[in-house]
Tab-separated table of C-alpha atoms in Angstrom:
chain	number	residue	atom	x	y	z
A	1132	MET	CA	-65.039	59.538	46.239
A	1133	PRO	CA	-65.056	55.745	45.954
A	1134	ASN	CA	-65.937	53.645	48.984
A	1135	ASP	CA	-64.126	50.396	49.446
A	1136	SER	CA	-63.707	48.255	52.427
A	1137	ARG	CA	-60.606	49.922	53.820
A	1138	SER	CA	-62.355	53.374	54.303
A	1139	ALA	CA	-65.186	53.960	56.055
A	1140	ALA	CA	-68.123	55.571	54.096
A	1141	ALA	CA	-67.889	59.460	54.270
A	1142	THR	CA	-70.378	61.507	56.223
A	1143	PRO	CA	-73.238	63.436	54.379
A	1144	ARG	CA	-71.299	66.674	55.821
A	1145	GLU	CA	-67.694	65.411	54.131
A	1146	VAL	CA	-69.505	64.518	51.037
A	1147	TRP	CA	-71.151	68.069	50.910
A	1148	GLU	CA	-67.720	69.744	51.352
A	1149	GLN	CA	-65.969	67.745	49.106
A	1150	ALA	CA	-69.017	68.410	46.373
A	1151	HIS	CA	-68.203	72.372	46.849
A	1152	GLN	CA	-64.727	72.070	46.619
A	1153	HIS	CA	-65.386	70.691	42.971
A	1154	VAL	CA	-68.022	73.613	42.423
A	1155	ARG	CA	-65.720	76.368	43.655
A	1156	ALA	CA	-63.434	74.789	41.106
A	1157	TYR	CA	-65.886	74.858	38.348
A	1158	ASP	CA	-65.394	71.074	38.126
A	1159	LEU	CA	-68.819	70.273	37.351
A	1160	ASP	CA	-68.139	66.526	36.027
A	1161	ALA	CA	-66.231	65.765	39.139
A	1162	PHE	CA	-69.284	67.300	41.136
A	1163	ALA	CA	-71.727	65.034	38.997
A	1164	ASP	CA	-69.514	62.280	39.784
A	1165	MET	CA	-70.764	62.348	43.464
A	1166	PHE	CA	-74.203	61.531	42.972
A	1167	ALA	CA	-75.238	57.925	42.435
A	1168	PRO	CA	-75.936	56.920	39.141
A	1169	ASP	CA	-79.581	57.168	40.015
A	1170	GLY	CA	-79.195	60.320	41.872
A	1171	VAL	CA	-81.684	63.042	42.001
A	1172	LEU	CA	-81.198	66.794	41.692
A	1173	GLU	CA	-84.095	68.938	42.828
A	1174	LEU	CA	-84.286	72.861	42.144
A	1175	PRO	CA	-87.740	73.589	43.395
A	1176	PHE	CA	-87.116	77.306	42.679
A	1177	ALA	CA	-85.676	76.770	39.168
A	1178	PRO	CA	-87.053	79.532	36.507
A	1179	PRO	CA	-88.658	79.056	33.425
A	1180	GLY	CA	-86.901	76.712	31.008
A	1181	ILE	CA	-84.939	75.039	33.741
A	1182	PRO	CA	-85.718	71.586	34.892
A	1183	ARG	CA	-87.070	71.254	38.693
A	1184	ARG	CA	-85.888	67.755	38.711
A	1185	LEU	CA	-82.938	65.916	37.134
A	1186	ASN	CA	-82.913	61.932	37.315
A	1187	GLY	CA	-79.711	60.077	37.197
A	1188	ARG	CA	-76.182	61.142	37.654
A	1189	GLU	CA	-75.837	61.386	33.444
A	1190	ALA	CA	-79.025	64.010	33.278
A	1191	ILE	CA	-77.169	66.065	36.187
A	1192	ARG	CA	-74.029	65.812	34.211
A	1193	GLU	CA	-75.612	67.026	31.067
A	1194	PHE	CA	-77.748	69.817	32.881
A	1195	LEU	CA	-74.335	71.211	34.545
A	1196	ALA	CA	-71.861	71.314	31.530
A	1197	PRO	CA	-73.750	74.185	30.127
A	1198	ALA	CA	-74.217	76.039	33.293
A	1199	GLY	CA	-70.391	75.982	34.168
A	1200	GLU	CA	-69.331	76.888	30.705
A	1201	ALA	CA	-71.869	79.804	31.020
A	1202	ALA	CA	-70.623	80.932	34.496
A	1203	ARG	CA	-66.815	80.428	33.219
A	1204	SER	CA	-67.794	82.689	30.056
A	1205	ALA	CA	-69.436	85.305	31.998
A	1206	GLY	CA	-66.200	85.814	33.825
A	1207	ARG	CA	-67.794	84.594	37.152
A	1208	ARG	CA	-65.467	83.399	39.888
A	1209	ILE	CA	-66.532	82.017	43.093
A	1210	LYS	CA	-64.183	83.582	45.808
A	1211	GLY	CA	-65.505	81.341	48.568
A	1212	TYR	CA	-68.488	80.484	51.097
A	1213	SER	CA	-69.622	82.315	54.137
A	1214	SER	CA	-72.168	82.057	56.874
A	1215	VAL	CA	-72.119	78.538	56.618
A	1216	VAL	CA	-74.347	76.808	58.939
A	1217	VAL	CA	-74.899	72.986	58.961
A	1218	HIS	CA	-77.679	71.331	60.651
A	1219	GLU	CA	-76.869	67.458	61.246
A	1220	ALA	CA	-80.426	65.353	60.928
A	1221	THR	CA	-81.733	62.596	62.991
A	1222	ASP	CA	-81.549	60.655	59.926
A	1223	PRO	CA	-77.733	59.881	59.663
A	1224	GLU	CA	-77.754	60.069	55.913
A	1225	VAL	CA	-79.243	63.583	55.634
A	1226	VAL	CA	-77.413	66.997	56.250
A	1227	ILE	CA	-79.015	70.511	55.844
A	1228	VAL	CA	-76.521	73.295	54.966
A	1229	GLU	CA	-77.253	76.946	54.848
A	1230	PHE	CA	-74.527	79.439	53.115
A	1231	ASP	CA	-73.953	82.100	51.247
A	1232	LEU	CA	-71.786	81.887	47.702
A	1233	ASP	CA	-69.433	85.007	47.430
A	1234	GLY	CA	-68.223	85.638	43.986
A	1235	GLU	CA	-66.971	88.087	41.730
A	1236	ILE	CA	-67.076	89.275	37.822
A	1237	VAL	CA	-63.429	89.147	37.427
A	1238	ALA	CA	-63.445	91.565	34.439
A	1239	THR	CA	-65.154	94.220	36.559
A	1240	GLY	CA	-64.675	93.199	40.117
A	1241	GLU	CA	-68.187	93.543	40.697
A	1242	THR	CA	-69.205	91.038	43.496
A	1243	TYR	CA	-72.177	88.880	44.230
A	1244	GLN	CA	-73.498	86.690	46.745
A	1245	LEU	CA	-76.088	83.977	46.403
A	1246	SER	CA	-77.768	82.547	49.546
A	1247	TYR	CA	-78.607	78.946	49.211
A	1248	ILE	CA	-79.983	76.153	51.794
A	1249	GLN	CA	-79.085	72.737	50.308
A	1250	VAL	CA	-80.466	69.314	51.650
A	1251	LEU	CA	-78.680	65.856	50.740
A	1252	ARG	CA	-79.062	62.437	51.418
A	1253	VAL	CA	-75.824	60.239	51.028
A	1254	ARG	CA	-75.646	56.842	50.786
A	1255	ASN	CA	-72.315	54.751	50.545
A	1256	SER	CA	-70.384	58.356	49.958
A	1257	ARG	CA	-72.679	59.301	47.199
A	1258	ILE	CA	-75.497	61.900	46.836
A	1259	VAL	CA	-78.831	60.030	46.275
A	1260	TRP	CA	-80.694	62.972	46.640
A	1261	MET	CA	-80.123	66.781	46.548
A	1262	ARG	CA	-82.582	69.946	47.079
A	1263	ASP	CA	-80.779	73.092	45.898
A	1264	TYR	CA	-82.612	76.202	47.090
A	1265	MET	CA	-81.602	79.061	45.456
A	1266	ASP	CA	-83.148	82.628	44.540
A	1267	PRO	CA	-82.470	82.673	40.772
A	1268	ARG	CA	-83.674	86.124	40.509
A	1269	VAL	CA	-80.372	87.439	41.944
A	1270	PHE	CA	-78.722	87.033	38.369
A	1271	ALA	CA	-81.618	88.508	36.850
A	1272	ARG	CA	-81.639	91.633	39.282
A	1273	SER	CA	-77.888	92.094	38.774
A	1274	GLY	CA	-77.947	91.176	35.112
A	1275	ASP	CA	-75.671	88.426	34.996
A	1276	SER	CA	-78.071	85.624	33.633
């Protein structure tokens, strides 16, 4: 999402919406491109073996590529997002979004739901910092990990 003098910078909410269009399409390269070169992705509830902090767009890309492939290989499909609540912060660079990701296992039709809270700091239409709160035990309970 380039920013030039002819267009205004995207709001944090618009950046979140575009980022999730990429996630829904499993285009995790494009999602990684939403980050600033020195952007940070934090995963405070990451299970053992998963980093809790990724520094830099390329580290984020390297982490996401196998995660996206694993989801595709498992036959998971994101059907959409529900219960989306956007909290505009007093800081104009920050947005907080609560939502549920609704998905299914294509082969079986089994559905699942993951609840998230994401906090983004956006500058010049790029994510400079994102904290992603998701309970990773959901996959362990459903046997999808």
